[in-house]
Amino acid sequence: MTDTPETIYLIPGEDIDGQLGWLWCDDPAPSRDHDPGEAVKYIRADKQRQRIEELETMVKVFRGCIETGLMPKPGSPCQKKVFELVGEREGIGGEQ
């Protein structure tokens, strides 16, 4: 068995008996008959809690940077973690 998907969708459709209702799916529009705008997206809470904790930590780091006027040095573990969490813009803080 594979790992539980991180994201699933609840979509309107027919079950195997032809009954209209809501179906769980790993695609918001599994066929041309489905409108992805009608899908309700669900994300695994355990994956998001871990991300929230990381982002809260980064807010504390940024607050410290603002208060002290110091920023993470290029290539430092702190800067690498920032880029891992929020992405890196080209030409900013990286190799140019």
Short mmCIF file of N, CA and C in Angstrom, two decimals:
data_model
loop_
_atom_site.label_atom_id
_atom_site.label_comp_id
_atom_site.label_asym_id
_atom_site.label_seq_id
_atom_site.Cartn_x
_atom_site.Cartn_y
_atom_site.Cartn_z
N MET A 1 0.84 -1.18 0.00
CA MET A 1 0.00 0.00 0.00
C MET A 1 0.88 1.24 0.00
N THR A 2 0.47 2.25 -0.72
CA THR A 2 1.24 3.49 -0.79
C THR A 2 0.87 4.40 0.37
N ASP A 3 1.66 5.45 0.56
CA ASP A 3 1.39 6.42 1.61
C ASP A 3 0.05 7.11 1.34
N THR A 4 -0.56 7.58 2.41
CA THR A 4 -1.80 8.34 2.29
C THR A 4 -1.52 9.62 1.53
N PRO A 5 -2.37 9.97 0.55
CA PRO A 5 -2.11 11.20 -0.21
C PRO A 5 -2.18 12.43 0.69
N GLU A 6 -1.37 13.41 0.37
CA GLU A 6 -1.38 14.66 1.14
C GLU A 6 -2.61 15.50 0.82
N THR A 7 -3.10 15.40 -0.41
CA THR A 7 -4.26 16.17 -0.84
C THR A 7 -5.28 15.25 -1.50
N ILE A 8 -6.55 15.40 -1.13
CA ILE A 8 -7.64 14.70 -1.80
C ILE A 8 -8.76 15.69 -2.06
N TYR A 9 -9.70 15.31 -2.91
CA TYR A 9 -10.79 16.20 -3.30
C TYR A 9 -12.12 15.49 -3.12
N LEU A 10 -13.12 16.26 -2.75
CA LEU A 10 -14.49 15.78 -2.71
C LEU A 10 -15.18 16.39 -3.93
N ILE A 11 -15.63 15.54 -4.84
CA ILE A 11 -16.19 16.03 -6.10
C ILE A 11 -17.61 15.51 -6.29
N PRO A 12 -18.47 16.29 -6.98
CA PRO A 12 -19.80 15.78 -7.28
C PRO A 12 -19.71 14.73 -8.38
N GLY A 13 -20.50 13.67 -8.25
CA GLY A 13 -20.47 12.63 -9.27
C GLY A 13 -21.40 11.48 -8.93
N GLU A 14 -21.26 10.42 -9.69
CA GLU A 14 -22.08 9.23 -9.49
C GLU A 14 -21.22 8.11 -8.92
N ASP A 15 -21.81 7.36 -7.97
CA ASP A 15 -21.10 6.20 -7.47
C ASP A 15 -21.31 5.03 -8.42
N ILE A 16 -20.81 3.85 -8.07
CA ILE A 16 -20.89 2.71 -8.99
C ILE A 16 -22.32 2.23 -9.24
N ASP A 17 -23.25 2.64 -8.36
CA ASP A 17 -24.66 2.29 -8.54
C ASP A 17 -25.43 3.37 -9.29
N GLY A 18 -24.75 4.41 -9.72
CA GLY A 18 -25.41 5.49 -10.46
C GLY A 18 -26.07 6.54 -9.58
N GLN A 19 -25.83 6.48 -8.29
CA GLN A 19 -26.40 7.45 -7.36
C GLN A 19 -25.58 8.75 -7.38
N LEU A 20 -26.28 9.89 -7.52
CA LEU A 20 -25.59 11.18 -7.48
C LEU A 20 -25.20 11.49 -6.04
N GLY A 21 -24.05 12.07 -5.89
CA GLY A 21 -23.58 12.45 -4.56
C GLY A 21 -22.18 12.99 -4.63
N TRP A 22 -21.45 12.82 -3.55
CA TRP A 22 -20.07 13.31 -3.47
C TRP A 22 -19.12 12.13 -3.41
N LEU A 23 -18.02 12.24 -4.13
CA LEU A 23 -17.04 11.17 -4.22
C LEU A 23 -15.66 11.69 -3.84
N TRP A 24 -14.87 10.84 -3.18
CA TRP A 24 -13.49 11.19 -2.88
C TRP A 24 -12.62 10.83 -4.07
N CYS A 25 -11.67 11.70 -4.38
CA CYS A 25 -10.81 11.50 -5.54
C CYS A 25 -9.47 12.18 -5.29
N ASP A 26 -8.41 11.71 -5.95
CA ASP A 26 -7.12 12.38 -5.81
C ASP A 26 -6.87 13.40 -6.92
N ASP A 27 -7.91 13.69 -7.72
CA ASP A 27 -7.83 14.64 -8.83
C ASP A 27 -9.08 15.51 -8.78
N PRO A 28 -8.96 16.84 -8.86
CA PRO A 28 -10.15 17.69 -8.78
C PRO A 28 -11.06 17.56 -10.01
N ALA A 29 -10.53 17.06 -11.10
CA ALA A 29 -11.31 16.86 -12.32
C ALA A 29 -10.80 15.61 -13.03
N PRO A 30 -11.25 14.42 -12.58
CA PRO A 30 -10.72 13.18 -13.15
C PRO A 30 -11.17 12.90 -14.58
N SER A 31 -12.17 13.64 -15.06
CA SER A 31 -12.59 13.48 -16.46
C SER A 31 -13.07 14.82 -16.99
N ARG A 32 -13.36 14.87 -18.27
CA ARG A 32 -13.82 16.12 -18.88
C ARG A 32 -15.21 16.53 -18.37
N ASP A 33 -15.91 15.58 -17.77
CA ASP A 33 -17.24 15.88 -17.23
C ASP A 33 -17.20 16.57 -15.87
N HIS A 34 -16.03 16.70 -15.29
CA HIS A 34 -15.89 17.29 -13.96
C HIS A 34 -15.29 18.69 -14.05
N ASP A 35 -15.84 19.60 -13.26
CA ASP A 35 -15.33 20.97 -13.18
C ASP A 35 -14.46 21.09 -11.93
N PRO A 36 -13.17 21.38 -12.08
CA PRO A 36 -12.32 21.47 -10.90
C PRO A 36 -12.77 22.56 -9.93
N GLY A 37 -13.53 23.53 -10.41
CA GLY A 37 -14.05 24.58 -9.55
C GLY A 37 -15.10 24.08 -8.57
N GLU A 38 -15.69 22.93 -8.84
CA GLU A 38 -16.69 22.35 -7.95
C GLU A 38 -16.07 21.45 -6.89
N ALA A 39 -14.80 21.14 -7.03
CA ALA A 39 -14.13 20.24 -6.10
C ALA A 39 -13.81 20.95 -4.79
N VAL A 40 -13.92 20.22 -3.69
CA VAL A 40 -13.54 20.73 -2.37
C VAL A 40 -12.21 20.07 -2.02
N LYS A 41 -11.19 20.87 -1.77
CA LYS A 41 -9.84 20.37 -1.52
C LYS A 41 -9.63 20.12 -0.03
N TYR A 42 -9.07 18.95 0.29
CA TYR A 42 -8.73 18.59 1.66
C TYR A 42 -7.25 18.27 1.73
N ILE A 43 -6.58 18.80 2.74
CA ILE A 43 -5.14 18.59 2.92
C ILE A 43 -4.91 17.94 4.27
N ARG A 44 -4.01 16.95 4.29
CA ARG A 44 -3.70 16.25 5.54
C ARG A 44 -3.23 17.23 6.61
N ALA A 45 -3.90 17.24 7.74
CA ALA A 45 -3.59 18.18 8.82
C ALA A 45 -2.19 17.95 9.38
N ASP A 46 -1.75 16.70 9.50
CA ASP A 46 -0.44 16.46 10.09
C ASP A 46 0.68 17.06 9.26
N LYS A 47 0.52 17.08 7.95
CA LYS A 47 1.54 17.69 7.09
C LYS A 47 1.54 19.21 7.25
N GLN A 48 0.38 19.81 7.41
CA GLN A 48 0.28 21.25 7.53
C GLN A 48 0.75 21.75 8.89
N ARG A 49 0.48 20.97 9.97
CA ARG A 49 0.95 21.38 11.30
C ARG A 49 2.46 21.51 11.32
N GLN A 50 3.15 20.55 10.68
CA GLN A 50 4.62 20.62 10.64
C GLN A 50 5.05 21.88 9.91
N ARG A 51 4.41 22.22 8.82
CA ARG A 51 4.75 23.42 8.05
C ARG A 51 4.46 24.68 8.86
N ILE A 52 3.35 24.71 9.58
CA ILE A 52 3.00 25.88 10.39
C ILE A 52 4.06 26.11 11.46
N GLU A 53 4.51 25.06 12.11
CA GLU A 53 5.55 25.19 13.13
C GLU A 53 6.83 25.77 12.53
N GLU A 54 7.20 25.31 11.35
CA GLU A 54 8.41 25.84 10.69
C GLU A 54 8.23 27.31 10.35
N LEU A 55 7.08 27.68 9.84
CA LEU A 55 6.84 29.08 9.48
C LEU A 55 6.79 29.98 10.71
N GLU A 56 6.22 29.50 11.80
CA GLU A 56 6.22 30.28 13.04
C GLU A 56 7.65 30.51 13.52
N THR A 57 8.50 29.51 13.38
CA THR A 57 9.91 29.66 13.76
C THR A 57 10.57 30.72 12.89
N MET A 58 10.26 30.69 11.58
CA MET A 58 10.86 31.66 10.68
C MET A 58 10.39 33.08 11.00
N VAL A 59 9.14 33.24 11.42
CA VAL A 59 8.65 34.56 11.81
C VAL A 59 9.48 35.09 12.98
N LYS A 60 9.77 34.21 13.95
CA LYS A 60 10.60 34.61 15.09
C LYS A 60 11.99 35.03 14.63
N VAL A 61 12.55 34.28 13.67
CA VAL A 61 13.88 34.62 13.14
C VAL A 61 13.82 35.97 12.44
N PHE A 62 12.82 36.18 11.59
CA PHE A 62 12.70 37.46 10.88
C PHE A 62 12.50 38.62 11.85
N ARG A 63 11.71 38.39 12.89
CA ARG A 63 11.50 39.43 13.90
C ARG A 63 12.84 39.80 14.53
N GLY A 64 13.65 38.79 14.85
CA GLY A 64 14.97 39.04 15.42
C GLY A 64 15.87 39.81 14.45
N CYS A 65 15.77 39.46 13.16
CA CYS A 65 16.57 40.16 12.14
C CYS A 65 16.17 41.63 12.07
N ILE A 66 14.87 41.90 12.12
CA ILE A 66 14.39 43.28 12.06
C ILE A 66 14.83 44.05 13.29
N GLU A 67 14.68 43.44 14.46
CA GLU A 67 15.03 44.11 15.71
C GLU A 67 16.52 44.41 15.82
N THR A 68 17.36 43.49 15.33
CA THR A 68 18.81 43.68 15.44
C THR A 68 19.42 44.35 14.22
N GLY A 69 18.69 44.35 13.11
CA GLY A 69 19.23 44.91 11.88
C GLY A 69 20.19 43.96 11.17
N LEU A 70 20.27 42.72 11.65
CA LEU A 70 21.17 41.73 11.05
C LEU A 70 20.36 40.72 10.24
N MET A 71 20.89 40.31 9.12
CA MET A 71 20.23 39.31 8.28
C MET A 71 21.10 38.06 8.23
N PRO A 72 20.49 36.90 7.93
CA PRO A 72 21.30 35.67 7.80
C PRO A 72 22.36 35.84 6.71
N LYS A 73 23.55 35.34 6.98
CA LYS A 73 24.63 35.45 6.01
C LYS A 73 24.37 34.54 4.82
N PRO A 74 24.80 34.96 3.62
CA PRO A 74 24.63 34.11 2.44
C PRO A 74 25.27 32.74 2.66
N GLY A 75 24.52 31.70 2.37
CA GLY A 75 25.01 30.34 2.51
C GLY A 75 24.89 29.76 3.90
N SER A 76 24.41 30.57 4.87
CA SER A 76 24.29 30.07 6.24
C SER A 76 23.13 29.08 6.34
N PRO A 77 23.15 28.21 7.36
CA PRO A 77 22.04 27.28 7.55
C PRO A 77 20.69 28.00 7.67
N CYS A 78 20.70 29.16 8.32
CA CYS A 78 19.46 29.93 8.48
C CYS A 78 18.94 30.38 7.11
N GLN A 79 19.82 30.91 6.28
CA GLN A 79 19.40 31.36 4.96
C GLN A 79 18.91 30.19 4.11
N LYS A 80 19.59 29.05 4.20
CA LYS A 80 19.16 27.87 3.44
C LYS A 80 17.77 27.42 3.87
N LYS A 81 17.49 27.49 5.17
CA LYS A 81 16.17 27.10 5.67
C LYS A 81 15.10 28.08 5.18
N VAL A 82 15.42 29.36 5.16
CA VAL A 82 14.48 30.36 4.64
C VAL A 82 14.15 30.04 3.19
N PHE A 83 15.17 29.78 2.38
CA PHE A 83 14.93 29.47 0.97
C PHE A 83 14.14 28.18 0.81
N GLU A 84 14.40 27.20 1.67
CA GLU A 84 13.66 25.94 1.63
C GLU A 84 12.17 26.17 1.93
N LEU A 85 11.88 27.05 2.89
CA LEU A 85 10.49 27.29 3.29
C LEU A 85 9.73 28.20 2.35
N VAL A 86 10.37 29.28 1.92
CA VAL A 86 9.63 30.28 1.15
C VAL A 86 10.11 30.44 -0.29
N GLY A 87 11.13 29.71 -0.67
CA GLY A 87 11.64 29.81 -2.03
C GLY A 87 12.69 30.90 -2.15
N GLU A 88 13.39 30.84 -3.23
CA GLU A 88 14.49 31.79 -3.46
C GLU A 88 14.21 32.53 -4.75
N ARG A 89 14.28 33.86 -4.68
CA ARG A 89 14.12 34.66 -5.89
C ARG A 89 15.45 34.74 -6.59
N GLU A 90 15.42 34.72 -7.91
CA GLU A 90 16.66 34.80 -8.68
C GLU A 90 17.38 36.12 -8.42
N GLY A 91 18.68 36.03 -8.23
CA GLY A 91 19.50 37.22 -8.05
C GLY A 91 19.44 37.81 -6.66
N ILE A 92 18.69 37.19 -5.74
CA ILE A 92 18.59 37.71 -4.37
C ILE A 92 19.24 36.69 -3.43
N GLY A 93 20.33 37.05 -2.84
CA GLY A 93 20.96 36.22 -1.81
C GLY A 93 21.65 34.97 -2.31
N GLY A 94 21.55 34.67 -3.56
CA GLY A 94 22.19 33.46 -4.07
C GLY A 94 23.37 33.79 -4.95
N GLU A 95 23.86 32.79 -5.61
CA GLU A 95 24.97 33.01 -6.55
C GLU A 95 24.46 33.84 -7.71
N GLN A 96 25.24 34.80 -8.11
CA GLN A 96 24.85 35.66 -9.23
C GLN A 96 25.83 35.55 -10.35
#
